[in-house]
mmCIF file of C-alpha atoms in Angstrom:
data_model
loop_
_atom_site.group_PDB
_atom_site.id
_atom_site.type_symbol
_atom_site.label_atom_id
_atom_site.label_comp_id
_atom_site.label_asym_id
_atom_site.label_seq_id
_atom_site.Cartn_x
_atom_site.Cartn_y
_atom_site.Cartn_z
ATOM 1 C CA MET A 25 77.677 68.507 62.842
ATOM 2 C CA THR A 26 76.495 66.706 65.968
ATOM 3 C CA VAL A 27 76.057 68.628 69.192
ATOM 4 C CA PHE A 28 77.529 66.682 72.106
ATOM 5 C CA ARG A 29 76.015 67.476 75.504
ATOM 6 C CA CYS A 30 77.306 66.545 78.944
ATOM 7 C CA PHE A 31 76.947 67.594 82.578
ATOM 8 C CA VAL A 32 79.637 67.728 85.255
ATOM 9 C CA GLU A 33 78.963 67.829 89.011
ATOM 10 C CA LYS A 34 81.345 67.817 91.950
ATOM 11 C CA LYS A 35 81.065 64.792 94.210
ATOM 12 C CA PRO A 36 79.550 65.627 97.639
ATOM 13 C CA ALA A 37 82.894 65.755 99.437
ATOM 14 C CA TYR A 38 84.168 68.363 96.960
ATOM 15 C CA ALA A 39 80.959 70.364 96.399
ATOM 16 C CA VAL A 40 82.331 73.483 98.091
ATOM 17 C CA GLU A 41 80.631 75.911 95.728
ATOM 18 C CA ALA A 42 77.222 74.280 96.190
ATOM 19 C CA LYS A 43 77.552 74.624 99.969
ATOM 20 C CA SER A 44 78.528 78.279 99.597
ATOM 21 C CA ILE A 45 75.496 78.956 97.386
ATOM 22 C CA LEU A 46 73.263 77.216 99.931
ATOM 23 C CA ASN A 47 74.489 79.649 102.592
ATOM 24 C CA ASP A 48 73.927 82.599 100.239
ATOM 25 C CA LEU A 49 70.335 81.504 99.621
ATOM 26 C CA HIS A 50 69.677 81.154 103.345
ATOM 27 C CA VAL A 51 70.797 84.769 103.733
ATOM 28 C CA ALA A 52 68.798 85.984 100.720
ATOM 29 C CA LEU A 53 65.578 84.223 101.764
ATOM 30 C CA ARG A 54 66.108 84.885 105.474
ATOM 31 C CA ASN A 55 64.986 81.344 106.235
ATOM 32 C CA GLN A 56 66.137 77.741 105.946
ATOM 33 C CA ASN A 57 63.563 76.636 103.349
ATOM 34 C CA VAL A 58 66.297 75.656 100.900
ATOM 35 C CA GLU A 59 67.493 72.303 102.203
ATOM 36 C CA ALA A 60 70.213 71.516 99.674
ATOM 37 C CA VAL A 61 71.797 72.799 96.465
ATOM 38 C CA ARG A 62 73.498 70.898 93.664
ATOM 39 C CA VAL A 63 75.474 72.667 90.944
ATOM 40 C CA LEU A 64 76.043 71.137 87.506
ATOM 41 C CA ASN A 65 78.042 72.652 84.668
ATOM 42 C CA ARG A 66 76.526 71.888 81.269
ATOM 43 C CA TYR A 67 78.665 71.701 78.146
ATOM 44 C CA ASP A 68 77.392 71.723 74.561
ATOM 45 C CA LEU A 69 80.101 71.045 71.971
ATOM 46 C CA GLU A 70 79.993 71.286 68.186
ATOM 47 C CA ASN A 71 82.593 71.087 65.406
ATOM 48 C CA VAL A 72 84.459 68.370 67.289
ATOM 49 C CA ASP A 73 85.072 64.775 66.188
ATOM 50 C CA GLU A 74 83.512 62.043 68.311
ATOM 51 C CA GLU A 75 86.908 60.524 69.107
ATOM 52 C CA ASP A 76 88.186 63.883 70.360
ATOM 53 C CA TYR A 77 85.043 64.372 72.440
ATOM 54 C CA ILE A 78 85.480 60.914 73.991
ATOM 55 C CA ALA A 79 89.119 61.706 74.767
ATOM 56 C CA ALA A 80 88.109 64.969 76.448
ATOM 57 C CA LYS A 81 85.340 63.555 78.653
ATOM 58 C CA TYR A 82 87.511 62.503 81.590
ATOM 59 C CA THR A 83 90.551 64.683 80.957
ATOM 60 C CA ILE A 84 89.303 68.148 80.021
ATOM 61 C CA LEU A 85 85.584 68.197 80.795
ATOM 62 C CA SER A 86 85.803 66.382 84.123
ATOM 63 C CA GLU A 87 88.121 64.794 86.679
ATOM 64 C CA PRO A 88 86.933 61.284 87.632
ATOM 65 C CA GLN A 89 88.448 61.595 91.105
ATOM 66 C CA VAL A 90 86.241 64.541 92.103
ATOM 67 C CA ASP A 91 83.456 64.791 89.489
ATOM 68 C CA PHE A 92 80.327 62.958 88.408
ATOM 69 C CA PHE A 93 79.952 62.923 84.613
ATOM 70 C CA TYR A 94 76.526 62.674 82.948
ATOM 71 C CA GLU A 95 76.150 62.294 79.205
ATOM 72 C CA GLU A 96 73.303 63.800 77.169
ATOM 73 C CA GLU A 97 70.744 63.787 80.008
ATOM 74 C CA ALA A 98 71.015 65.554 83.357
ATOM 75 C CA PRO A 99 70.077 63.686 86.553
ATOM 76 C CA THR A 100 66.347 63.502 87.229
ATOM 77 C CA PRO A 101 65.420 65.920 90.033
ATOM 78 C CA ASP A 102 63.610 64.767 93.163
ATOM 79 C CA TYR A 103 59.944 65.674 93.581
ATOM 80 C CA ASP A 104 60.786 68.652 95.812
ATOM 81 C CA GLU A 105 63.672 69.951 93.683
ATOM 82 C CA TYR A 106 63.379 72.544 90.993
ATOM 83 C CA ILE A 107 65.997 73.283 88.358
ATOM 84 C CA LEU A 108 67.233 76.745 87.525
ATOM 85 C CA ALA A 109 69.440 76.892 84.418
ATOM 86 C CA THR A 110 71.506 79.992 83.679
ATOM 87 C CA GLU A 111 73.799 81.032 80.841
ATOM 88 C CA TYR A 112 75.758 84.064 79.713
ATOM 89 C CA LEU A 113 74.043 86.580 77.470
ATOM 90 C CA PRO A 114 75.082 86.453 73.803
ATOM 91 C CA GLY A 115 78.244 88.486 73.408
ATOM 92 C CA GLN A 116 79.416 88.028 77.006
ATOM 93 C CA PHE A 117 82.779 86.288 77.292
ATOM 94 C CA ASP A 118 82.405 82.756 78.653
ATOM 95 C CA GLN A 119 85.772 81.858 80.136
ATOM 96 C CA ARG A 120 84.782 78.271 80.917
ATOM 97 C CA ALA A 121 83.691 77.637 77.325
ATOM 98 C CA ASP A 122 86.761 79.335 75.868
ATOM 99 C CA SER A 123 89.170 77.411 78.100
ATOM 100 C CA CYS A 124 87.431 74.145 77.221
ATOM 101 C CA ALA A 125 87.633 74.870 73.489
ATOM 102 C CA GLN A 126 91.319 75.799 73.700
ATOM 103 C CA CYS A 127 92.192 72.656 75.653
ATOM 104 C CA ILE A 128 90.401 70.393 73.154
ATOM 105 C CA GLN A 129 92.128 72.188 70.280
ATOM 106 C CA LEU A 130 95.538 71.671 71.905
ATOM 107 C CA SER A 131 94.924 68.013 72.725
ATOM 108 C CA SER A 132 93.438 67.113 69.331
ATOM 109 C CA MET A 133 95.739 69.332 67.229
ATOM 110 C CA LYS A 134 92.693 70.198 65.113
ATOM 111 C CA GLN A 135 90.411 73.188 64.664
ATOM 112 C CA LYS A 136 89.007 74.900 67.723
ATOM 113 C CA PRO A 137 85.538 73.501 68.519
ATOM 114 C CA THR A 138 82.497 75.582 69.372
ATOM 115 C CA VAL A 139 81.597 75.280 73.053
ATOM 116 C CA LYS A 140 78.694 76.740 74.978
ATOM 117 C CA THR A 141 78.194 76.318 78.711
ATOM 118 C CA ALA A 142 75.352 76.746 81.147
ATOM 119 C CA ARG A 143 74.904 76.153 84.836
ATOM 120 C CA LEU A 144 72.126 74.087 86.413
ATOM 121 C CA TYR A 145 71.084 74.563 90.022
ATOM 122 C CA TYR A 146 69.094 71.756 91.653
ATOM 123 C CA ILE A 147 67.419 73.492 94.574
ATOM 124 C CA LYS A 148 65.715 71.269 97.139
ATOM 125 C CA GLY A 149 63.004 72.564 99.433
ATOM 126 C CA LYS A 150 59.352 73.548 99.670
ATOM 127 C CA LEU A 151 59.521 77.011 98.134
ATOM 128 C CA THR A 152 56.885 79.555 97.214
ATOM 129 C CA ASP A 153 56.838 81.278 93.828
ATOM 130 C CA ASP A 154 58.094 84.459 95.491
ATOM 131 C CA GLU A 155 61.022 82.578 97.007
ATOM 132 C CA LYS A 156 61.878 81.043 93.638
ATOM 133 C CA LYS A 157 61.813 84.515 92.111
ATOM 134 C CA LEU A 158 64.163 85.786 94.813
ATOM 135 C CA ILE A 159 66.500 82.853 94.176
ATOM 136 C CA GLU A 160 66.602 83.759 90.476
ATOM 137 C CA GLU A 161 67.458 87.351 91.345
ATOM 138 C CA THR A 162 70.211 86.155 93.685
ATOM 139 C CA LEU A 163 71.843 83.765 91.223
ATOM 140 C CA ILE A 164 71.451 85.759 87.996
ATOM 141 C CA ASN A 165 73.101 89.077 87.264
ATOM 142 C CA PRO A 166 70.839 90.335 84.429
ATOM 143 C CA VAL A 167 73.621 92.491 83.005
ATOM 144 C CA GLU A 168 75.612 89.418 81.989
ATOM 145 C CA ALA A 169 73.387 86.342 82.300
ATOM 146 C CA ARG A 170 69.881 85.000 81.740
ATOM 147 C CA ILE A 171 67.730 81.909 82.306
ATOM 148 C CA ALA A 172 68.774 79.131 79.924
ATOM 149 C CA SER A 173 66.602 76.605 78.144
ATOM 150 C CA LEU A 174 66.788 72.974 79.238
ATOM 151 C CA GLU A 175 66.218 71.774 75.668
ATOM 152 C CA LYS A 176 69.162 70.626 73.575
ATOM 153 C CA PRO A 177 69.557 72.787 70.439
ATOM 154 C CA GLU A 178 70.226 71.442 66.961
ATOM 155 C CA THR A 179 73.204 73.777 66.695
ATOM 156 C CA ILE A 180 75.024 76.147 69.024
ATOM 157 C CA ILE A 181 76.659 78.146 66.254
ATOM 158 C CA MET A 182 75.202 81.623 66.537
ATOM 159 C CA SER A 183 74.137 83.649 63.538
ATOM 160 C CA PHE A 184 73.780 87.400 63.788
ATOM 161 C CA GLU A 185 71.770 89.827 61.768
ATOM 162 C CA THR A 186 73.510 92.986 60.651
ATOM 163 C CA PRO A 187 72.586 95.562 63.296
ATOM 164 C CA GLU A 188 70.850 98.761 62.335
ATOM 165 C CA LEU A 189 72.762 102.000 62.526
ATOM 166 C CA PRO A 190 72.351 103.741 65.910
ATOM 167 C CA PRO A 191 69.691 106.462 65.830
ATOM 168 C CA VAL A 192 70.770 110.068 65.378
ATOM 169 C CA ILE A 193 69.526 112.525 68.021
ATOM 170 C CA ASP A 194 67.739 114.996 65.786
ATOM 171 C CA GLY A 195 67.903 118.607 66.905
ATOM 172 C CA PHE A 196 70.601 118.065 69.530
ATOM 173 C CA ILE A 197 72.901 120.818 68.296
ATOM 174 C CA GLU A 198 69.974 123.306 68.300
ATOM 175 C CA LEU A 199 68.938 122.660 71.923
ATOM 176 C CA ASP A 200 68.955 125.670 74.249
ATOM 177 C CA GLU A 201 69.974 125.426 77.911
ATOM 178 C CA GLU A 202 66.529 124.276 79.051
ATOM 179 C CA GLY A 203 66.500 121.678 76.301
ATOM 180 C CA LEU A 204 69.923 120.406 77.374
ATOM 181 C CA LYS A 205 68.769 120.168 80.994
ATOM 182 C CA LYS A 206 65.779 118.114 79.893
ATOM 183 C CA PHE A 207 67.992 115.911 77.680
ATOM 184 C CA LEU A 208 70.391 115.346 80.581
ATOM 185 C CA LYS A 209 67.570 114.256 82.881
ATOM 186 C CA GLU A 210 65.733 112.078 80.350
ATOM 187 C CA HIS A 211 68.870 110.106 79.451
ATOM 188 C CA GLY A 212 70.265 109.870 82.996
ATOM 189 C CA LEU A 213 73.732 110.982 81.926
ATOM 190 C CA ALA A 214 76.701 110.995 84.302
ATOM 191 C CA MET A 215 78.088 114.252 82.892
ATOM 192 C CA ASP A 216 76.903 117.633 84.139
ATOM 193 C CA LEU A 217 75.317 120.479 82.173
ATOM 194 C CA GLU A 218 78.637 122.193 81.405
ATOM 195 C CA ASP A 219 80.042 118.940 80.012
ATOM 196 C CA LEU A 220 76.967 118.524 77.825
ATOM 197 C CA LYS A 221 77.299 122.103 76.557
ATOM 198 C CA PHE A 222 80.931 121.425 75.678
ATOM 199 C CA MET A 223 79.958 118.282 73.771
ATOM 200 C CA GLN A 224 77.176 120.143 71.970
ATOM 201 C CA GLU A 225 79.638 122.859 70.927
ATOM 202 C CA TYR A 226 81.976 120.219 69.525
ATOM 203 C CA PHE A 227 79.251 118.725 67.336
ATOM 204 C CA GLN A 228 78.103 122.219 66.318
ATOM 205 C CA LYS A 229 81.493 123.575 65.265
ATOM 206 C CA ILE A 230 83.703 120.581 64.507
ATOM 207 C CA GLU A 231 81.427 117.768 63.314
ATOM 208 C CA CYS A 232 78.645 120.048 62.031
ATOM 209 C CA ARG A 233 76.053 117.342 62.666
ATOM 210 C CA ASN A 234 73.888 115.772 65.360
ATOM 211 C CA PRO A 235 75.455 112.903 67.361
ATOM 212 C CA THR A 236 74.107 109.371 67.545
ATOM 213 C CA ILE A 237 72.870 108.010 70.858
ATOM 214 C CA THR A 238 75.862 105.623 70.849
ATOM 215 C CA GLU A 239 78.299 108.526 70.628
ATOM 216 C CA VAL A 240 76.586 110.276 73.524
ATOM 217 C CA ARG A 241 76.661 107.134 75.677
ATOM 218 C CA VAL A 242 80.316 106.377 74.913
ATOM 219 C CA ILE A 243 81.402 109.946 75.687
ATOM 220 C CA ASP A 244 79.296 109.953 78.855
ATOM 221 C CA THR A 245 80.808 106.692 80.073
ATOM 222 C CA TYR A 246 84.445 107.399 79.292
ATOM 223 C CA TRP A 247 84.185 111.008 80.420
ATOM 224 C CA SER A 248 82.788 109.901 83.757
ATOM 225 C CA ASP A 249 84.609 109.856 87.075
ATOM 226 C CA HIS A 250 85.051 106.103 86.856
ATOM 227 C CA CYS A 251 87.219 106.359 83.759
ATOM 228 C CA ARG A 252 89.124 109.636 83.918
ATOM 229 C CA HIS A 253 89.040 110.825 87.538
ATOM 230 C CA THR A 254 86.794 113.766 86.679
ATOM 231 C CA THR A 255 86.459 114.754 90.332
ATOM 232 C CA PHE A 256 90.218 114.811 90.904
ATOM 233 C CA HIS A 257 90.764 117.045 87.861
ATOM 234 C CA THR A 258 87.856 119.430 88.476
ATOM 235 C CA VAL A 259 89.212 122.975 88.823
ATOM 236 C CA ILE A 260 88.613 124.345 92.338
ATOM 237 C CA ASP A 261 87.826 128.052 92.124
ATOM 238 C CA ASP A 262 85.668 128.644 95.211
ATOM 239 C CA VAL A 263 87.026 127.464 98.571
ATOM 240 C CA GLU A 264 85.371 127.794 101.958
ATOM 241 C CA ILE A 265 86.887 125.880 104.889
ATOM 242 C CA GLN A 266 85.615 125.833 108.476
ATOM 243 C CA PRO A 267 87.981 123.620 110.551
ATOM 244 C CA GLU A 268 91.206 125.509 111.273
ATOM 245 C CA TYR A 269 93.473 122.467 110.921
ATOM 246 C CA VAL A 270 92.086 121.815 107.438
ATOM 247 C CA LYS A 271 92.505 125.484 106.565
ATOM 248 C CA ASP A 272 96.141 125.369 107.717
ATOM 249 C CA THR A 273 96.790 122.359 105.489
ATOM 250 C CA TYR A 274 95.194 124.146 102.564
ATOM 251 C CA LEU A 275 97.338 127.268 103.133
ATOM 252 C CA ASN A 276 100.452 125.078 103.270
ATOM 253 C CA TYR A 277 99.409 123.624 99.929
ATOM 254 C CA LEU A 278 99.024 127.105 98.417
ATOM 255 C CA ASN A 279 102.474 128.092 99.684
ATOM 256 C CA LEU A 280 103.949 124.960 98.145
ATOM 257 C CA ARG A 281 102.250 125.809 94.838
ATOM 258 C CA ASN A 282 103.908 129.230 94.850
ATOM 259 C CA HIS A 283 107.330 127.603 95.254
ATOM 260 C CA ILE A 284 106.801 124.693 92.891
ATOM 261 C CA TYR A 285 105.314 126.681 90.009
ATOM 262 C CA GLU A 286 107.459 129.789 90.491
ATOM 263 C CA GLY A 287 108.424 131.280 87.158
ATOM 264 C CA ARG A 288 105.974 129.232 85.101
ATOM 265 C CA THR A 289 102.244 128.936 84.568
ATOM 266 C CA PRO A 290 100.820 126.995 87.527
ATOM 267 C CA LYS A 291 98.645 123.967 86.966
ATOM 268 C CA PRO A 292 94.953 124.408 87.792
ATOM 269 C CA LEU A 293 94.073 124.072 91.446
ATOM 270 C CA CYS A 294 92.451 120.649 91.802
ATOM 271 C CA LEU A 295 92.439 117.576 94.028
ATOM 272 C CA MET A 296 94.914 115.795 91.744
ATOM 273 C CA ASP A 297 97.400 118.647 92.169
ATOM 274 C CA LEU A 298 96.770 118.633 95.921
ATOM 275 C CA GLY A 299 97.523 114.914 96.046
ATOM 276 C CA THR A 300 100.774 115.139 94.063
ATOM 277 C CA ILE A 301 102.221 118.456 95.269
ATOM 278 C CA GLY A 302 104.193 116.798 98.084
ATOM 279 C CA ALA A 303 106.172 114.577 95.722
ATOM 280 C CA LYS A 304 106.795 117.534 93.392
ATOM 281 C CA ALA A 305 108.136 119.580 96.305
ATOM 282 C CA LEU A 306 110.450 116.818 97.530
ATOM 283 C CA LYS A 307 111.776 116.381 94.007
ATOM 284 C CA LYS A 308 112.374 120.119 93.527
ATOM 285 C CA TYR A 309 114.189 120.382 96.861
ATOM 286 C CA GLY A 310 116.483 117.495 95.920
ATOM 287 C CA LYS A 311 115.185 115.076 98.538
ATOM 288 C CA LEU A 312 113.992 112.368 96.153
ATOM 289 C CA THR A 313 117.402 111.034 95.221
ATOM 290 C CA ASP A 314 116.206 107.436 95.514
ATOM 291 C CA LEU A 315 113.244 107.821 93.134
ATOM 292 C CA ASP A 316 113.479 105.625 90.041
ATOM 293 C CA GLU A 317 112.198 107.277 86.866
ATOM 294 C CA SER A 318 111.720 105.710 83.452
ATOM 295 C CA GLU A 319 109.195 105.691 80.602
ATOM 296 C CA GLU A 320 107.472 102.539 81.881
ATOM 297 C CA ILE A 321 106.826 103.524 85.499
ATOM 298 C CA ASN A 322 103.229 102.952 86.575
ATOM 299 C CA ALA A 323 103.811 103.269 90.306
ATOM 300 C CA CYS A 324 105.962 105.071 92.839
ATOM 301 C CA SER A 325 109.280 103.232 92.427
ATOM 302 C CA VAL A 326 111.992 103.794 95.034
ATOM 303 C CA LYS A 327 115.548 102.475 94.874
ATOM 304 C CA ILE A 328 116.401 100.494 98.004
ATOM 305 C CA LYS A 329 118.994 98.062 99.305
ATOM 306 C CA VAL A 330 117.650 94.627 100.237
ATOM 307 C CA ASP A 331 119.446 92.045 102.343
ATOM 308 C CA VAL A 332 119.227 88.802 100.364
ATOM 309 C CA ASN A 333 120.875 85.954 102.275
ATOM 310 C CA GLY A 334 123.374 88.349 103.822
ATOM 311 C CA GLU A 335 124.144 90.175 100.576
ATOM 312 C CA ASP A 336 122.969 93.755 99.893
ATOM 313 C CA GLN A 337 121.270 93.933 96.498
ATOM 314 C CA ASP A 338 119.743 96.820 94.519
ATOM 315 C CA TRP A 339 115.948 96.497 94.355
ATOM 316 C CA LEU A 340 113.001 98.688 93.410
ATOM 317 C CA LEU A 341 110.261 99.152 96.004
ATOM 318 C CA MET A 342 107.013 99.861 94.155
ATOM 319 C CA PHE A 343 104.055 101.513 95.849
ATOM 320 C CA LYS A 344 100.769 101.479 93.977
ATOM 321 C CA ASN A 345 97.226 102.385 94.948
ATOM 322 C CA GLU A 346 94.435 101.055 92.764
ATOM 323 C CA THR A 347 91.080 102.754 92.457
ATOM 324 C CA HIS A 348 87.723 101.313 91.524
ATOM 325 C CA ASN A 349 88.096 102.828 88.068
ATOM 326 C CA HIS A 350 85.497 101.442 85.680
ATOM 327 C CA PRO A 351 82.164 102.449 84.073
ATOM 328 C CA THR A 352 80.393 101.054 87.118
ATOM 329 C CA GLU A 353 77.087 102.689 86.254
ATOM 330 C CA ILE A 354 76.923 100.148 83.412
ATOM 331 C CA GLU A 355 78.245 97.055 85.190
ATOM 332 C CA PRO A 356 79.033 97.230 88.932
ATOM 333 C CA PHE A 357 80.353 93.673 89.189
ATOM 334 C CA GLY A 358 82.742 94.288 86.322
ATOM 335 C CA GLY A 359 83.772 97.494 88.045
ATOM 336 C CA ALA A 360 84.831 95.662 91.163
ATOM 337 C CA ALA A 361 86.637 93.068 89.044
ATOM 338 C CA THR A 362 88.491 95.831 87.220
ATOM 339 C CA CYS A 363 89.825 97.141 90.520
ATOM 340 C CA LEU A 364 91.180 93.679 91.331
ATOM 341 C CA GLY A 365 92.470 93.369 87.775
ATOM 342 C CA GLY A 366 94.459 96.560 88.180
ATOM 343 C CA ALA A 367 95.944 95.283 91.419
ATOM 344 C CA ILE A 368 97.097 92.180 89.532
ATOM 345 C CA ARG A 369 98.200 93.999 86.362
ATOM 346 C CA ASP A 370 100.483 96.559 87.971
ATOM 347 C CA PRO A 371 102.790 94.162 89.839
ATOM 348 C CA LEU A 372 103.030 92.008 86.708
ATOM 349 C CA SER A 373 103.776 94.952 84.416
ATOM 350 C CA GLY A 374 106.395 96.169 86.892
ATOM 351 C CA ARG A 375 107.943 92.691 87.072
ATOM 352 C CA SER A 376 107.459 92.807 90.826
ATOM 353 C CA TYR A 377 105.840 90.649 93.486
ATOM 354 C CA VAL A 378 103.403 91.738 96.169
ATOM 355 C CA TYR A 379 104.479 91.285 99.766
ATOM 356 C CA GLN A 380 102.147 93.734 101.524
ATOM 357 C CA ALA A 381 98.678 95.071 100.751
ATOM 358 C CA MET A 382 95.911 97.054 102.381
ATOM 359 C CA ARG A 383 92.299 97.266 101.250
ATOM 360 C CA ILE A 384 90.267 100.358 102.083
ATOM 361 C CA THR A 385 86.599 99.965 101.241
ATOM 362 C CA GLY A 386 83.995 102.709 101.315
ATOM 363 C CA ALA A 387 80.653 103.452 99.735
ATOM 364 C CA ALA A 388 78.803 106.715 99.269
ATOM 365 C CA ASP A 389 76.810 108.735 96.784
#
């Protein structure tokens, strides 16, 4: 079928994103050599009837009040403008393309078309090759995007070859400690030597085979601190504290442990236990009478009375802290998005609304 191509650009009065990118480039280049930026969204559509494409041009693909619409050919750049085209890597979810395809499907009541998008940056200014390279690095996250071709393809339907099986790591289960140390360093794994030994023992005794590199990477990622709070659950068996006030707090914690776990096997001493021991103590001493407990709780939920237009009503006050909990070593931008996603997910899943929030940001090795 025919591939329909169009370009959509915000009119100058509404080009907020282009102005923001211009400021970002001034910061990245540390000069004012970039004089102006234009941003165009490119759409390629296939498996759509011409009448449905025409109907979508000024309803789904663009808004005539705020957008310029160009069909087939993008605007010709000025002599001192260069065009940088970017697109998502194959396999990356393209929300703009998916939303466009769904809207056309709903409006036409036909099959969902194939849509592929790209973004064109018209960057005006007398720029050196090094500055253009820096602009590319600023605008493209290589983990999820790449430079796109300006040529129109004959088809945008992607065909994939059957991938080869992931390579097996020969000799892994026979590695001695020095070999495991070398393996850990060569592959830049997040796990430590003891974790790797544990994994090796599993493949030695349970699987009775060598793992594939994919298995090692998956275990390393989802065993990492970003996915299972490894640090919080690490057993603390050697404690040395200098400041007296910290030592006093630690001794109070140990005393609480003796009371809380009296008569039963105590949980391992770890940061997670340290962080939750206070709530356990209050509950044991009968002081958490207003705590709401159910199978679906994903936050601290407290029963409270709320004055609603002069009437006292029963409400749940939900307190939630969200961590940056994601395989960030693979994709840092996705990691940050996951933190925000969790902050959105938890109020929704608790059928609550957010009325207060605090963001605490830190960075360290």
